[in-house]
PDB file of C-alpha atoms in Angstrom:
ATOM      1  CA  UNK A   1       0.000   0.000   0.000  1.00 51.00           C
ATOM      2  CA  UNK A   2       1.638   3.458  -1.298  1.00 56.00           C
ATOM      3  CA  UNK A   3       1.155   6.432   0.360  1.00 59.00           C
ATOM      4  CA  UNK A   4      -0.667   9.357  -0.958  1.00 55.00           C
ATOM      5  CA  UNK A   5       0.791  11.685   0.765  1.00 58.00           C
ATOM      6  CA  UNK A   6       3.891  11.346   2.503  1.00 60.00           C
ATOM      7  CA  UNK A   7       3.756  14.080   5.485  1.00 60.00           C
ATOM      8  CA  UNK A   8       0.516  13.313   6.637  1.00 64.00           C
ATOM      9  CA  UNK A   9       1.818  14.850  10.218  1.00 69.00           C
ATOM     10  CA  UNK A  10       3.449  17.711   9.098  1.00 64.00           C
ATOM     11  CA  UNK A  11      -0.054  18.803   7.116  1.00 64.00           C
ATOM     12  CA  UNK A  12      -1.914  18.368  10.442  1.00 67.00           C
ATOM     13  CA  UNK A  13       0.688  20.227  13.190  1.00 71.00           C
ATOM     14  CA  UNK A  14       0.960  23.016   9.993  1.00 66.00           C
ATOM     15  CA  UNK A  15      -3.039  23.080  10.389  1.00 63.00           C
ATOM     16  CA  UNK A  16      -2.974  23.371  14.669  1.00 64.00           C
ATOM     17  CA  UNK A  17      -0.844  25.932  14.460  1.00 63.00           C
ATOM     18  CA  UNK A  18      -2.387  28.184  11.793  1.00 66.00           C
ATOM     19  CA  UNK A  19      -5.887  27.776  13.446  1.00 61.00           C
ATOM     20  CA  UNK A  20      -3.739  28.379  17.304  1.00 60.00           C
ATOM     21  CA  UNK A  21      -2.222  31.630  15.663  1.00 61.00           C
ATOM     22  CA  UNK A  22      -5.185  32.658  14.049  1.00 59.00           C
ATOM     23  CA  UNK A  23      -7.710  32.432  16.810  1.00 54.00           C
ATOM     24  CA  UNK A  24      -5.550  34.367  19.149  1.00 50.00           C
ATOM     25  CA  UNK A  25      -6.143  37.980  19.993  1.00 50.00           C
ATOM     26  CA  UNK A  26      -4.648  41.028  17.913  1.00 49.00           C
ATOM     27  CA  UNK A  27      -4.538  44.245  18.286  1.00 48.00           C
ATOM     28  CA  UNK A  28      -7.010  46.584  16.236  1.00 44.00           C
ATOM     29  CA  UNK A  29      -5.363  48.636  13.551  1.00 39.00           C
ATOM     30  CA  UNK A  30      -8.498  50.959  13.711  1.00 38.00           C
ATOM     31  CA  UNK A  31      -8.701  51.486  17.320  1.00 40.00           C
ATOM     32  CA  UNK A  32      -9.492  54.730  18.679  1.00 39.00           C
ATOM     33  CA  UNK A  33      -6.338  56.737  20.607  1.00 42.00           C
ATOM     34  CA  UNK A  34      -5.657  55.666  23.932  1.00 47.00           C
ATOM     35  CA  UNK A  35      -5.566  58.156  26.881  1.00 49.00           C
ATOM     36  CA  UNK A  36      -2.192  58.902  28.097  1.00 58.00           C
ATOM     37  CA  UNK A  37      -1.001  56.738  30.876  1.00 61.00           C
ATOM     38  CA  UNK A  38      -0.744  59.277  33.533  1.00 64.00           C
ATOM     39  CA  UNK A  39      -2.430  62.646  33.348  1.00 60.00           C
ATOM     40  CA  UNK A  40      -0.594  65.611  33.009  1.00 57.00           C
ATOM     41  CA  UNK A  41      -2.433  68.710  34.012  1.00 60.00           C
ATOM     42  CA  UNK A  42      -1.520  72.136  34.530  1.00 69.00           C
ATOM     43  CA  UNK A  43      -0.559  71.866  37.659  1.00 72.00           C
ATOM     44  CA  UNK A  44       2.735  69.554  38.608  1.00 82.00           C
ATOM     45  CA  UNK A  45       2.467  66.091  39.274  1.00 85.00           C
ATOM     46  CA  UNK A  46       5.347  64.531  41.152  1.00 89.00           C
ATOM     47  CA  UNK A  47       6.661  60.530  40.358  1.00 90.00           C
ATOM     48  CA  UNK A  48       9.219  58.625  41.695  1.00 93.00           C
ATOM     49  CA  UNK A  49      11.420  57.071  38.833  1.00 93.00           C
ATOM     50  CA  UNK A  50      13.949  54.518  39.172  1.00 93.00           C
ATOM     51  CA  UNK A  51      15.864  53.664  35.863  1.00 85.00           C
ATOM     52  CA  UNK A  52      18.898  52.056  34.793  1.00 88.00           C
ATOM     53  CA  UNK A  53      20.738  52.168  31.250  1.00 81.00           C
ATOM     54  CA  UNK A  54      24.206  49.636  30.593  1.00 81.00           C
ATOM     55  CA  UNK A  55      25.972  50.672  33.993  1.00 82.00           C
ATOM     56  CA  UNK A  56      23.942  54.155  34.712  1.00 77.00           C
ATOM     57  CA  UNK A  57      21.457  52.917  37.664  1.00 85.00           C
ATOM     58  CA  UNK A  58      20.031  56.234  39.106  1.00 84.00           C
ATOM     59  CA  UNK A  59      16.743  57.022  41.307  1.00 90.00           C
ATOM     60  CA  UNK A  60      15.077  60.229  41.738  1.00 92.00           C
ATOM     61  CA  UNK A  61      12.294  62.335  41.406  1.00 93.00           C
ATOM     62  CA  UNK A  62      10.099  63.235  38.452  1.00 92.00           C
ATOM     63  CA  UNK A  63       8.564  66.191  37.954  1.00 91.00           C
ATOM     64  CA  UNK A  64       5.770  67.025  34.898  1.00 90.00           C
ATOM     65  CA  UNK A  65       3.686  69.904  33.843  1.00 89.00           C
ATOM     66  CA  UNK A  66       1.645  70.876  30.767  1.00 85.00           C
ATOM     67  CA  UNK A  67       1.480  74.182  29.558  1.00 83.00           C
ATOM     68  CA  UNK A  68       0.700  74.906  25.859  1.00 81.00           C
ATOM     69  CA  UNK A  69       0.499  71.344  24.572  1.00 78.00           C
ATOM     70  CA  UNK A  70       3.902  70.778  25.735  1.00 85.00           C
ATOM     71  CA  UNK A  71       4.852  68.465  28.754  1.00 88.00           C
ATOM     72  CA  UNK A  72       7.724  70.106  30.807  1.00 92.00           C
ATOM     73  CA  UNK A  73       9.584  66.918  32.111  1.00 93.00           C
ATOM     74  CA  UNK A  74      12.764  67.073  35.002  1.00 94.00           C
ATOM     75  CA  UNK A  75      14.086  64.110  36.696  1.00 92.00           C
ATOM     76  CA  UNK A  76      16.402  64.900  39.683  1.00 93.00           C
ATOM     77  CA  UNK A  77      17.959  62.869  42.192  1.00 90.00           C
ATOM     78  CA  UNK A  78      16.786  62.930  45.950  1.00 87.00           C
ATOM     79  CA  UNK A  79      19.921  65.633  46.780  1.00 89.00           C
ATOM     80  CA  UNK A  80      18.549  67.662  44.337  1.00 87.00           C
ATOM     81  CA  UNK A  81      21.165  67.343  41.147  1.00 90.00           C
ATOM     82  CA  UNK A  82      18.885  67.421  38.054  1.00 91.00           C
ATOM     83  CA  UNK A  83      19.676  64.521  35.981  1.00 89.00           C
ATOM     84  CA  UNK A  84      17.679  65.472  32.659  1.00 92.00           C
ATOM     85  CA  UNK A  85      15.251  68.320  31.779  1.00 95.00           C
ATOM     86  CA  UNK A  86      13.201  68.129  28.277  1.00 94.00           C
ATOM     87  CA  UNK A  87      10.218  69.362  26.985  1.00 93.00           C
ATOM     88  CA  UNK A  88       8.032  67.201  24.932  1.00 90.00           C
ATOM     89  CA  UNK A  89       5.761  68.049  21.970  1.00 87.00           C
ATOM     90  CA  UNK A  90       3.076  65.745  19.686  1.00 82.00           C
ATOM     91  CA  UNK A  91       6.378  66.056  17.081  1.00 83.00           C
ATOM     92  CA  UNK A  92       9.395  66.975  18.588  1.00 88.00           C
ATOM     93  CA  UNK A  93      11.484  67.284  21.863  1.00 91.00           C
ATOM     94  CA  UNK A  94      14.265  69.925  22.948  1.00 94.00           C
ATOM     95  CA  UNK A  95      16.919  68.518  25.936  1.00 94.00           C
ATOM     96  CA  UNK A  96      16.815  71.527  28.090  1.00 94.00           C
ATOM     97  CA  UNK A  97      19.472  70.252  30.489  1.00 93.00           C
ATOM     98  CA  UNK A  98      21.153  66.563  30.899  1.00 91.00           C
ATOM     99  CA  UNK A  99      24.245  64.809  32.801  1.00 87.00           C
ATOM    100  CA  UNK A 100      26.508  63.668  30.831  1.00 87.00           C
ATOM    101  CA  UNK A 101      26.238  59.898  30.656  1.00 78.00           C
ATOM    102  CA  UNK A 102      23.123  60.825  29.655  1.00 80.00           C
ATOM    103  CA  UNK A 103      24.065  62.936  26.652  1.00 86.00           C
ATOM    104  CA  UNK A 104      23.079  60.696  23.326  1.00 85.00           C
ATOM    105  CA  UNK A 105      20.504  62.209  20.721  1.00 89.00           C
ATOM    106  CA  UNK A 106      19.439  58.324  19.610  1.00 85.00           C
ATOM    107  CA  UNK A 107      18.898  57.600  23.632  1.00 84.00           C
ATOM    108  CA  UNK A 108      17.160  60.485  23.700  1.00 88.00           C
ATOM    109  CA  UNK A 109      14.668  59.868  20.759  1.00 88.00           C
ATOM    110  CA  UNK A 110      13.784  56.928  22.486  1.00 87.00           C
ATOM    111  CA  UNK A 111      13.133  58.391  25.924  1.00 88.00           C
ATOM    112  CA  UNK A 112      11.032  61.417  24.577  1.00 89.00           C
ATOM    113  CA  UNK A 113       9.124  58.659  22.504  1.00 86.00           C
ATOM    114  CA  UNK A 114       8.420  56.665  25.822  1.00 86.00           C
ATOM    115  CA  UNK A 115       8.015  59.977  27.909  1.00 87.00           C
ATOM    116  CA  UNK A 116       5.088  60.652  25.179  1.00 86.00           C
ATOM    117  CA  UNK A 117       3.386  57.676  25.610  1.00 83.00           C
ATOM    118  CA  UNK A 118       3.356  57.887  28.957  1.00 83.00           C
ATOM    119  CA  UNK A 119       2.216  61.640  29.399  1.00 81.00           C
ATOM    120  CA  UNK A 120       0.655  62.924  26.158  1.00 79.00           C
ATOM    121  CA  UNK A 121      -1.545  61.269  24.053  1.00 66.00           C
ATOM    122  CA  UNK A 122      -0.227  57.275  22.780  1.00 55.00           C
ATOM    123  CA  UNK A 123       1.264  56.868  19.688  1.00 60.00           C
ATOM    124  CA  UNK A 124       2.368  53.287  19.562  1.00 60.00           C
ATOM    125  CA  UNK A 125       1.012  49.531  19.186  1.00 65.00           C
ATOM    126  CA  UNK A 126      -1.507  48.561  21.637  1.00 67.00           C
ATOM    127  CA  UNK A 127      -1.867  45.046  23.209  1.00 70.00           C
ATOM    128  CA  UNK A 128      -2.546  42.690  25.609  1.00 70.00           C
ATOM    129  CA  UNK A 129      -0.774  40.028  27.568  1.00 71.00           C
ATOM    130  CA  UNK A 130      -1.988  37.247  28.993  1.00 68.00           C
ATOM    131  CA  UNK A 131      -3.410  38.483  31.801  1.00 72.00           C
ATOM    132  CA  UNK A 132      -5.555  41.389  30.298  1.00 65.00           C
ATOM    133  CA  UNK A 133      -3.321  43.971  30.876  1.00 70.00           C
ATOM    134  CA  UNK A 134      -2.336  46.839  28.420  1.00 70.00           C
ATOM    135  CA  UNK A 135       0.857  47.071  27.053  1.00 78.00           C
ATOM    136  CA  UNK A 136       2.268  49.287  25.283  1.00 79.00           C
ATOM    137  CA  UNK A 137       5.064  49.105  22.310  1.00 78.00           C
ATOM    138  CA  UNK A 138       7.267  52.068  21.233  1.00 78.00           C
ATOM    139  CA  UNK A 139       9.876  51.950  18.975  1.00 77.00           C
ATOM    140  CA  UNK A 140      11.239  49.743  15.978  1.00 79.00           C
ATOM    141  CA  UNK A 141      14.019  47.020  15.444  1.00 76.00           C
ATOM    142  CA  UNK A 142      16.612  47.553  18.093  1.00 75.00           C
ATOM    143  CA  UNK A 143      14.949  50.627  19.882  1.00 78.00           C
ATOM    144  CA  UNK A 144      11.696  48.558  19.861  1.00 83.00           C
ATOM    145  CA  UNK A 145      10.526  49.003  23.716  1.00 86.00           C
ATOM    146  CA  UNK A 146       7.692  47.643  26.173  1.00 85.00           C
ATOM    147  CA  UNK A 147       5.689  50.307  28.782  1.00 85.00           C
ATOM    148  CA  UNK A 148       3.436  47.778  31.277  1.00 85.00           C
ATOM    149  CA  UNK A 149       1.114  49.702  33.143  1.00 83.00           C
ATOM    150  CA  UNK A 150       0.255  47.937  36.670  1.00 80.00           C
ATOM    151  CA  UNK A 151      -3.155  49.551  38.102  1.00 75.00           C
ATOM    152  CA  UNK A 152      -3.030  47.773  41.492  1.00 78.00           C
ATOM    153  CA  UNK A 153       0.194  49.842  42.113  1.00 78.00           C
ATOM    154  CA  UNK A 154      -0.422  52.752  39.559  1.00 82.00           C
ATOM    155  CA  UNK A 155       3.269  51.730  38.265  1.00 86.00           C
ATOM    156  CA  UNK A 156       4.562  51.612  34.747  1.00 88.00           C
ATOM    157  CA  UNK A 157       7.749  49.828  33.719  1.00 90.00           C
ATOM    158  CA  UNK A 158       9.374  50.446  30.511  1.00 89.00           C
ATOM    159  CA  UNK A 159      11.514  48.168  28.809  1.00 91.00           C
ATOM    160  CA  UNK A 160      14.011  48.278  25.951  1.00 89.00           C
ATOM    161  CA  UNK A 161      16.311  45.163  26.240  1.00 85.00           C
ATOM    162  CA  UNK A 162      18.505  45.554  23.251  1.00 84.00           C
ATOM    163  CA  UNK A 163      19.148  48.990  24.889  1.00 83.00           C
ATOM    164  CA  UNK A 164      19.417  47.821  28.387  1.00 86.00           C
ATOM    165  CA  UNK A 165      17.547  50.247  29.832  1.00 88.00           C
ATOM    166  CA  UNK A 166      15.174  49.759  32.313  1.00 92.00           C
ATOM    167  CA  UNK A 167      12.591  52.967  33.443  1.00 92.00           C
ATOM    168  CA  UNK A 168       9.972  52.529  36.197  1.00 93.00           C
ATOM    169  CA  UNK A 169       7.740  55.240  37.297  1.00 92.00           C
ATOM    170  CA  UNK A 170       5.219  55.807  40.549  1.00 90.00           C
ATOM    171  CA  UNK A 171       3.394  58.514  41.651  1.00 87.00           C
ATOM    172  CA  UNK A 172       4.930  60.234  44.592  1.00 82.00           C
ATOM    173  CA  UNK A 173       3.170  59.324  47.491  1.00 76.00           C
ATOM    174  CA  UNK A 174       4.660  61.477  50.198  1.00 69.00           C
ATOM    175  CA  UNK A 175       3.068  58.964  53.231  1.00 65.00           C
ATOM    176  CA  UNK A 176       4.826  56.239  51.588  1.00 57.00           C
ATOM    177  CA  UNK A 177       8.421  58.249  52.650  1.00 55.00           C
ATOM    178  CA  UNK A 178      10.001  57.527  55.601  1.00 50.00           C
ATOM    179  CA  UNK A 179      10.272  60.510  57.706  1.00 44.00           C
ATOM    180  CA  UNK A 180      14.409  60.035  58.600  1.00 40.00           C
ATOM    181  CA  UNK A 181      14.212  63.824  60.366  1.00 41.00           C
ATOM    182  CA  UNK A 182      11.951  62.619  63.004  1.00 39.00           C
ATOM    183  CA  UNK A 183      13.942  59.499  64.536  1.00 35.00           C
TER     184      UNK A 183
END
């Protein structure tokens, strides 16, 4: 008895997997604009930001305001050195002030694309993971980076591996502080 055809196994794992891959979710191409992560009103809103690139590992304070369409970002370090100041626009960015390990315009086209996301209105792919929750993609190729927004501890966590950097942002909760004047 010949066969008729000779990868009778390979036709039916070929057929699981497109009906696996096609049954999963995607993301809409026509979905409507997301709301920015956080809310940046006129008035400053404080965050806590922790954030690490290749051997930079710094933590600090973030400060945001929006005035004009433009988001005034600083990020300064509990003693008060400010480690990067930029203002954001829908199109463009302008590095106001920034240390010097800091200081690289492809880093920084990144970061304001992240900063963006985060604190204007989204530009970037929108989808889920497992659980349900949003995520958010930035980026292309090697500057291709992941923002996870956690509600049950209002943090977001950015992620661009082939970059090594790491950002996470909280809002300040002064309560939270230890108060190291009082012991």
């Amino acid at each position: 008895m010949t066969r008729a055809f000779p990868y009778n196994s390979l036709a039916v794992i070929l057929l699981a997997a497109t009906l696996l891959t096609a049954c999963s979710r995607q993301p809409s191409l026509d979905a409507p604009v997301q709301p920015a992560i956080y809310a940046v009103s006129d008035t400053t809103a404080r965050y806590d930001i922790a954030f690490s690139m290749g051997k930079v590992h710094q933590n600090g304070l973030l400060v945001t305001r929006l005035h004009n369409g433009e988001a005034r970002i600083v990020c300064a370090t509990p003693f008060g050195l400010t480690l990067f100041d930029v203002t954001l626009r829908d199109d463009d960015y302008q590095l106001n002030h920034c240390i010097e390990s800091l200081r690289n315009e492809r880093v920084w086209q990144v970061l304001a694309d992240d900063f963006r996301s985060i604190f204007l209105a989204t530009h970037g792919t929108i989808t889920y993971d497992n659980d349900g929750r949003q995520l958010r993609h930035t980026g292309n190729g090697l500057t291709r980076g992941t923002i996870r927004y956690d509600a049950e501890s209002h943090t977001t966590r950015i992620a661009h591996k082939w970059l090594k950097l790491q950002i996470e942002i909280t809002p300040y909760n002064p309560s939270t502080k230890g108060n190291h004047a009082a012991r």
